Coordinates of C-alpha atoms in Angstrom, one line a residue:
M1281 CA 107.6 17.5 113.2
P1282 CA 109.8 15.4 115.6
D1283 CA 108.4 12.2 117.0
A1284 CA 107.5 12.7 120.5
S1285 CA 107.5 9.0 121.2
R1286 CA 111.2 8.6 120.4
P1287 CA 113.6 9.4 123.3
R1288 CA 115.8 12.5 122.7
Q1289 CA 119.4 11.8 121.7
P1290 CA 122.2 14.1 123.2
P1291 CA 123.4 16.4 120.6
R1292 CA 126.6 15.1 118.7
P1293 CA 128.8 18.0 120.0
I1294 CA 128.1 17.0 123.6
L1295 CA 129.0 13.3 122.9
L1296 CA 132.3 14.4 121.3
A1297 CA 133.1 16.8 124.3
L1298 CA 132.5 14.0 126.7
L1299 CA 134.8 11.7 124.8
A1300 CA 137.5 14.3 124.5
L1301 CA 137.2 14.9 128.3
V1302 CA 137.8 11.1 129.0
V1303 CA 140.8 10.9 126.7
A1304 CA 142.2 14.0 128.3
A1305 CA 141.8 12.5 131.7
L1306 CA 143.6 9.4 130.8
A1307 CA 146.4 11.3 129.2
L1308 CA 146.8 13.5 132.2
R1309 CA 146.8 10.5 134.5
H1310 CA 149.5 8.8 132.5
A1311 CA 151.6 11.9 132.3
F1312 CA 151.1 12.9 136.0
P1313 CA 150.3 9.8 138.1
W1314 CA 150.2 11.7 141.3
M1315 CA 147.0 13.3 140.2
T1316 CA 145.1 10.2 141.0
G1317 CA 146.3 10.7 144.7
I1318 CA 143.7 13.3 145.2
L1319 CA 140.8 11.1 144.2
P1320 CA 138.5 9.3 146.6
D1321 CA 139.3 5.6 147.2
D1322 CA 136.3 4.4 145.1
L1323 CA 137.5 6.4 142.1
R1324 CA 141.1 5.2 142.2
P1325 CA 142.1 2.4 139.8
G1326 CA 142.7 -1.0 141.3
A1327 CA 145.8 -3.0 141.1
E1328 CA 147.0 -6.7 141.6
I1329 CA 150.4 -7.7 143.1
R1330 CA 152.0 -11.0 142.4
I1331 CA 155.0 -12.2 144.3
E1332 CA 157.0 -15.4 143.6
D1333 CA 157.9 -17.9 146.3
R1334 CA 161.4 -19.0 146.4
L1335 CA 163.9 -21.7 147.7
A1336 CA 167.3 -20.5 148.9
R1337 CA 170.5 -21.9 150.5
P1338 CA 171.7 -20.3 153.8
G1339 CA 173.7 -17.2 152.8
E1340 CA 172.6 -17.1 149.2
T1341 CA 171.5 -13.8 147.7
I1342 CA 168.4 -14.4 145.5
R1343 CA 166.2 -12.2 143.4
I1344 CA 162.5 -12.1 144.3
P1345 CA 160.2 -10.9 141.4
I1346 CA 157.3 -8.7 142.3
L1347 CA 154.8 -7.8 139.6
L1348 CA 152.4 -5.0 139.7
R1349 CA 149.4 -5.2 137.3
P1350 CA 147.2 -2.0 137.2
L1351 CA 143.4 -2.7 136.5
G1352 CA 142.4 0.8 135.5
L1353 CA 142.2 1.8 131.8
G1354 CA 145.4 3.7 130.9
A1355 CA 146.9 3.3 134.4
P1356 CA 150.8 3.4 134.0
R1357 CA 152.9 0.4 135.2
A1358 CA 156.3 2.2 135.5
G1359 CA 157.6 4.3 138.3
H1360 CA 155.6 2.9 141.3
Q1361 CA 157.3 2.3 144.6
M1362 CA 156.0 -0.7 146.6
E1363 CA 156.7 -1.5 150.2
F1364 CA 158.4 -4.8 150.8
A1365 CA 159.2 -6.7 154.0
V1366 CA 160.6 -9.9 155.0
E1367 CA 159.4 -11.1 158.4
D1368 CA 158.0 -7.6 158.9
R1369 CA 161.6 -6.1 158.3
P1370 CA 161.4 -3.4 155.5
I1371 CA 163.6 -3.7 152.5
R1372 CA 163.7 -1.0 150.0
I1373 CA 163.3 -2.2 146.4
P1374 CA 163.4 -0.3 143.0
S1375 CA 160.4 1.2 141.4
T1376 CA 158.6 -0.8 138.8
D1377 CA 159.7 -0.8 135.2
D1378 CA 157.6 -0.5 132.1
A1379 CA 156.3 -4.0 132.6
G1380 CA 155.4 -3.5 136.1
L1381 CA 158.1 -5.5 137.5
A1382 CA 160.3 -4.9 140.5
E1383 CA 163.0 -7.3 141.9
A1384 CA 164.0 -7.6 145.5
L1385 CA 167.5 -8.7 146.3
W1386 CA 167.6 -10.7 149.7
T1387 CA 170.4 -12.6 151.3
A1388 CA 169.1 -15.6 153.0
P1389 CA 170.2 -15.9 156.8
E1390 CA 172.3 -18.8 157.9
T1391 CA 169.4 -20.2 159.9
P1392 CA 167.1 -22.5 157.8
G1393 CA 163.4 -22.0 158.0
V1394 CA 160.4 -20.5 156.1
Y1395 CA 160.5 -16.7 156.0
S1396 CA 157.3 -14.6 155.1
L1397 CA 157.4 -12.0 152.4
R1398 CA 154.9 -9.1 152.3
V1399 CA 154.3 -6.4 149.6
R1400 CA 152.1 -3.4 149.8
L1401 CA 151.1 -0.8 147.4
S1402 CA 150.2 2.4 149.3
L1403 CA 147.5 4.9 148.4
R1404 CA 150.0 7.6 147.6
E1405 CA 150.8 5.7 144.5
G1406 CA 147.4 6.6 143.1
F1407 CA 145.8 3.1 143.3
R1408 CA 143.5 1.6 145.7
E1409 CA 145.7 -0.1 148.3
A1410 CA 146.9 -3.6 147.3
R1411 CA 148.7 -6.3 149.2
A1412 CA 150.3 -9.7 148.5
E1413 CA 152.1 -12.3 150.6
G1414 CA 154.7 -15.0 149.8
C1415 CA 157.5 -16.9 151.4
V1416 CA 161.0 -18.1 151.0
A1417 CA 162.2 -21.4 152.3
V1418 CA 165.9 -21.4 153.3
V1419 CA 167.1 -25.1 153.1
S1420 CA 170.6 -26.5 154.0
R1421 CA 172.1 -29.1 151.7
E1422 CA 171.7 -31.8 154.2
R1423 CA 168.0 -31.3 155.1
P1424 CA 165.5 -33.2 153.1
L1425 CA 162.9 -31.2 151.0
L1426 CA 159.4 -32.7 150.5
V1427 CA 157.6 -31.1 147.6
V1428 CA 153.9 -31.9 148.0
D1429 CA 151.7 -32.0 144.8
A1430 CA 148.8 -29.7 145.6
L1431 CA 146.3 -31.9 143.8
T1432 CA 147.2 -34.6 146.2
L1433 CA 145.7 -32.6 148.9
F1434 CA 142.2 -32.3 147.2
P1435 CA 142.2 -35.5 145.0
S1436 CA 138.5 -35.5 144.2
M1437 CA 138.4 -32.2 142.4
T1438 CA 140.0 -30.3 139.5
T1439 CA 142.0 -27.1 139.9
E1440 CA 139.1 -25.1 138.5
Q1441 CA 136.7 -26.7 141.0
F1442 CA 139.2 -25.7 143.9
L1443 CA 139.1 -22.0 142.7
R1444 CA 135.4 -22.0 142.6
R1445 CA 134.5 -23.5 146.0
P1446 CA 135.0 -21.9 149.3
N1447 CA 137.8 -23.2 151.4
Q1448 CA 135.5 -24.4 154.2
D1449 CA 133.9 -26.8 151.7
I1450 CA 137.3 -28.4 150.8
P1451 CA 138.5 -30.6 153.7
P1452 CA 141.9 -32.4 153.3
P1453 CA 141.8 -36.2 153.1
G1454 CA 142.3 -38.3 156.1
T1455 CA 145.6 -38.2 157.9
L1456 CA 147.6 -36.5 155.3
R1457 CA 147.7 -33.2 157.1
S1458 CA 149.1 -34.7 160.4
A1459 CA 151.5 -36.7 158.4
I1460 CA 153.0 -33.6 156.4
A1461 CA 153.0 -31.6 159.7
A1462 CA 155.0 -34.5 161.3
A1463 CA 157.4 -34.5 158.3
S1464 CA 158.0 -30.8 158.6
E1465 CA 159.8 -31.5 161.9
T1466 CA 162.8 -33.1 160.1
C1467 CA 162.4 -31.8 156.4
T1468 CA 161.4 -28.5 154.6
I1469 CA 158.0 -28.6 153.0
A1470 CA 157.3 -27.0 149.6
Y1471 CA 154.2 -27.3 147.5
L1472 CA 153.8 -28.0 143.8
R1473 CA 151.4 -25.9 141.7
P1474 CA 149.1 -27.7 139.3
A1475 CA 150.1 -27.4 135.7
D1476 CA 146.8 -25.6 134.8
A1477 CA 146.8 -23.3 137.9
S1478 CA 146.4 -19.6 137.0
V1479 CA 147.6 -16.6 139.0
P1480 CA 144.5 -16.6 141.4
F1481 CA 145.6 -20.2 142.7
S1482 CA 148.4 -19.0 144.8
P1483 CA 146.6 -16.7 147.3
K1484 CA 143.6 -19.1 147.7
F1485 CA 145.9 -22.1 148.3
S1486 CA 147.9 -20.1 150.8
L1487 CA 144.6 -19.4 152.7
W1488 CA 143.6 -23.0 152.4
L1489 CA 146.9 -24.3 154.0
R1490 CA 146.5 -21.8 156.9
R1491 CA 142.8 -22.8 157.4
Y1492 CA 143.6 -26.5 157.8
G1493 CA 146.9 -26.2 159.7
F1494 CA 149.3 -27.3 157.1
P1495 CA 153.0 -26.3 157.3
L1496 CA 153.6 -23.1 155.3
G1497 CA 156.1 -23.5 152.3
P1498 CA 156.8 -22.0 149.0
L1499 CA 154.6 -22.7 146.0
Q1500 CA 156.8 -24.1 143.2
G1501 CA 156.0 -24.8 139.6
A1502 CA 155.6 -22.6 136.4
I1503 CA 152.5 -20.5 135.9
P1504 CA 150.8 -21.7 132.8
K1505 CA 151.3 -19.7 129.6
G1506 CA 150.1 -20.5 126.1
S1507 CA 148.2 -23.8 125.2
P1508 CA 147.6 -26.5 127.9
A1509 CA 150.2 -28.8 126.2
N1510 CA 152.8 -26.0 126.3
A1511 CA 151.8 -25.4 129.9
E1512 CA 152.4 -29.0 130.9
K1513 CA 155.8 -29.2 129.2
A1514 CA 156.9 -25.9 131.0
W1515 CA 155.6 -27.3 134.3
R1516 CA 157.4 -30.6 134.0
F1517 CA 160.6 -28.9 132.9
D1518 CA 160.4 -26.5 135.9
L1519 CA 159.9 -29.5 138.2
L1520 CA 162.8 -31.4 136.8
R1521 CA 165.0 -28.3 137.2
L1522 CA 163.9 -28.0 140.8
A1523 CA 164.8 -31.8 141.4
T1524 CA 168.2 -31.1 139.8
E1525 CA 168.9 -28.1 141.9
W1526 CA 167.8 -29.8 145.1
P1527 CA 169.1 -33.4 145.1
T1528 CA 167.6 -34.1 148.5
A1529 CA 164.0 -33.4 147.2
A1530 CA 161.3 -35.9 147.2
V1531 CA 157.9 -35.5 145.5
L1532 CA 154.8 -36.6 147.2
T1533 CA 151.8 -37.3 144.8
A1534 CA 148.9 -39.4 144.3
R1535 CA 148.9 -38.9 140.4
R1536 CA 150.1 -42.0 138.6
E1537 CA 151.1 -40.4 135.5
E1538 CA 153.2 -37.7 137.2
A1539 CA 154.8 -40.3 139.5
W1540 CA 155.8 -42.4 136.6
F1541 CA 157.3 -39.4 134.7
L1542 CA 159.3 -38.1 137.6
A1543 CA 160.5 -41.6 138.7
A1544 CA 161.6 -42.3 135.1
K1545 CA 163.8 -39.1 135.3
G1546 CA 165.6 -40.1 138.5
V1547 CA 163.4 -37.9 140.9
R1548 CA 162.6 -39.6 144.3
V1549 CA 158.8 -40.1 144.3
L1550 CA 156.5 -40.9 147.3
F1551 CA 153.3 -42.4 145.8
C1552 CA 150.3 -42.2 148.2
N1553 CA 147.6 -43.8 146.2
H1554 CA 145.8 -47.2 146.6
G1555 CA 146.4 -47.9 142.9
K1556 CA 149.3 -49.8 141.5
C1557 CA 152.5 -48.0 142.2
P1558 CA 154.5 -46.8 139.1
P1559 CA 157.9 -48.3 138.4
G1560 CA 160.7 -46.5 140.3
A1561 CA 158.3 -44.8 142.7
E1562 CA 158.0 -45.7 146.4
A1563 CA 154.4 -46.7 147.6
V1564 CA 153.7 -45.1 151.0
R1565 CA 150.7 -44.7 153.3
P1566 CA 150.2 -41.2 154.9
E1567 CA 151.4 -42.2 158.2
E1568 CA 154.6 -43.7 156.8
I1569 CA 155.7 -40.3 155.1
P1570 CA 157.8 -38.9 158.2
S1571 CA 159.7 -42.2 158.7
R1572 CA 160.3 -42.9 154.9
L1573 CA 161.9 -39.4 154.5
S1574 CA 164.4 -40.2 157.2
R1575 CA 165.6 -43.2 155.2
P1576 CA 167.4 -43.3 151.9
P1577 CA 165.5 -44.3 148.9
A1578 CA 164.6 -48.0 148.5
P1579 CA 166.9 -50.0 146.2
G1580 CA 165.6 -49.8 142.7
A1581 CA 163.0 -47.1 143.5
T1582 CA 164.8 -44.4 141.6
R1583 CA 167.1 -44.3 138.7
P1584 CA 169.9 -41.8 139.2
D1585 CA 171.6 -42.8 135.9
D1586 CA 168.7 -41.3 134.0
A1587 CA 169.4 -37.7 132.8
R1588 CA 167.2 -35.1 134.3
I1589 CA 168.5 -31.8 132.7
P1590 CA 171.3 -32.0 130.2
P1591 CA 174.1 -29.3 130.4
S1592 CA 172.5 -27.2 127.7
G1593 CA 169.5 -26.5 129.8
Q1594 CA 167.1 -28.1 127.4
P1595 CA 164.5 -30.8 128.4
D1596 CA 165.7 -34.2 128.0
K1597 CA 164.2 -35.7 124.9
R1598 CA 165.0 -39.4 125.3
P1599 CA 162.2 -41.6 126.0

């Protein structure tokens, strides 16, 4: 006789039928993505959108990568049409490829400034609605570019701590906000992503800037991939390339190691820290930042004869 104390298990044929039903549903959704459009919002798969900030010269045509990452099991990446706009002006972009990537071509206007980017994935694509924002800074060759190290804005915490805490609990230090706002009147502001900052850093950091009234600007720096050591190398290489492509750039940082590295490579560095200033960098107090940018680098503060990026495009391996 069966043991009445043991819970009854569903017959094996029923389990197999349920499994076959799930597999068939996933296959149909992959073959006919439009089928998810008839589902209620709660049953649609989610999706994430990532858009990369950019720097551009007036009149330059640039590519703006937009990546769609479906979150649902078996959800296809290819063939989705996203809505893209610059300053709320719609621009048609190609559908996503097999990797979920679509690139927008945009010709920068002759007027320098920071231009907002918005991307939207509508419900008709079969996903829950998703949005993302970014920006492009159009910079003339004569206008200075101030690249602000993001970790300088919250020096008492790590990147991981910044991601975990609510923005209202992360006030900016002292007079740094007003100094950067004053500098934005005569130069373009960009921000430097920490070497260990993952994808979620960008939207949170953008909201943090808005909350505390910082000037908006593109977030620069490679998104980490692989080991921490490789991510650090990629981050530094990307920063050196940025400094090479934008000779008027100056980096504002409170991190001594990064200041030493950049100054040794010929990059102009404004070092806002009470500690000893690294060789080649310029020690500044926050209130001095706007006036310092309006002057050429101090004699001996940088070493332009040091190689930044050799012609081959490989990192400089000299000590």
